[in-house]
Amino acid sequence: MSRSKAPRWYVVRPSSLHGKGVFAARDIPAETCIIEYRGKRITPEEADELPSYSPEDPNHTFFFSLSNGKIIDGGQQGNAARWINHSCRPNCEARENETGSRLYIYSLRDIAAGEELVFDYALVIDGRITKKLREQYRCLCGAPECRGTMLALPKRKSKAKSG
């Protein structure tokens, strides 16, 4: 007796956000583990030495930092998860396993078939975030709450009100 494999949750196709995108192939319930983010494990030093995947877009990488200090390079031995685009209004999020050695993409809410899967990259850059850096990592999501960049911006200090 052969077991039929469940259909994939996703399909890769051209995206209006950026290049390729990953889209729901069928309705995805909230809190579903959709796909593992795969790729070669490298050190931060190795990542710094690697050339850009695209000379026209030198800031475009498939790197994902793990809490164990390693980086997953989705550009080497990667899978479809590397094509999930950024949005300031995500419908997915990345979650590490207990050991911090693997990364999975989960749905944050119910996602309708055909909807693009997106998560907030919240990229962290060493040093001051300049106007030029914000532009280099420009966000194209178009969400009403779009912060205009894929970078994680520092939280603004709120002034305490006395009363």
Coordinates of N, CA and C in Angstrom, one line a residue, residues 7 13-14 20 59 67 100 158:
P7 N -0.2 17.4 -0.4 CA 0.3 18.4 -1.3 C 1.0 19.5 -0.6
R13 N 6.5 31.4 -7.8 CA 6.1 32.0 -9.1 C 6.6 33.5 -9.0
P14 N 6.5 34.2 -10.1 CA 6.9 35.6 -10.1 C 6.0 36.4 -9.1
K20 N 11.1 36.6 -7.7 CA 10.2 35.4 -7.4 C 9.6 35.6 -6.0
N59 N 23.1 44.0 -2.2 CA 22.6 43.8 -0.8 C 21.6 42.7 -0.8
S67 N 20.4 31.7 16.2 CA 20.9 32.1 17.5 C 22.1 31.3 17.9
G100 N 18.2 25.8 18.1 CA 18.7 26.9 17.3 C 19.4 26.5 16.1
S158 N 9.9 56.7 24.0 CA 8.7 57.5 24.3 C 9.0 58.4 25.5

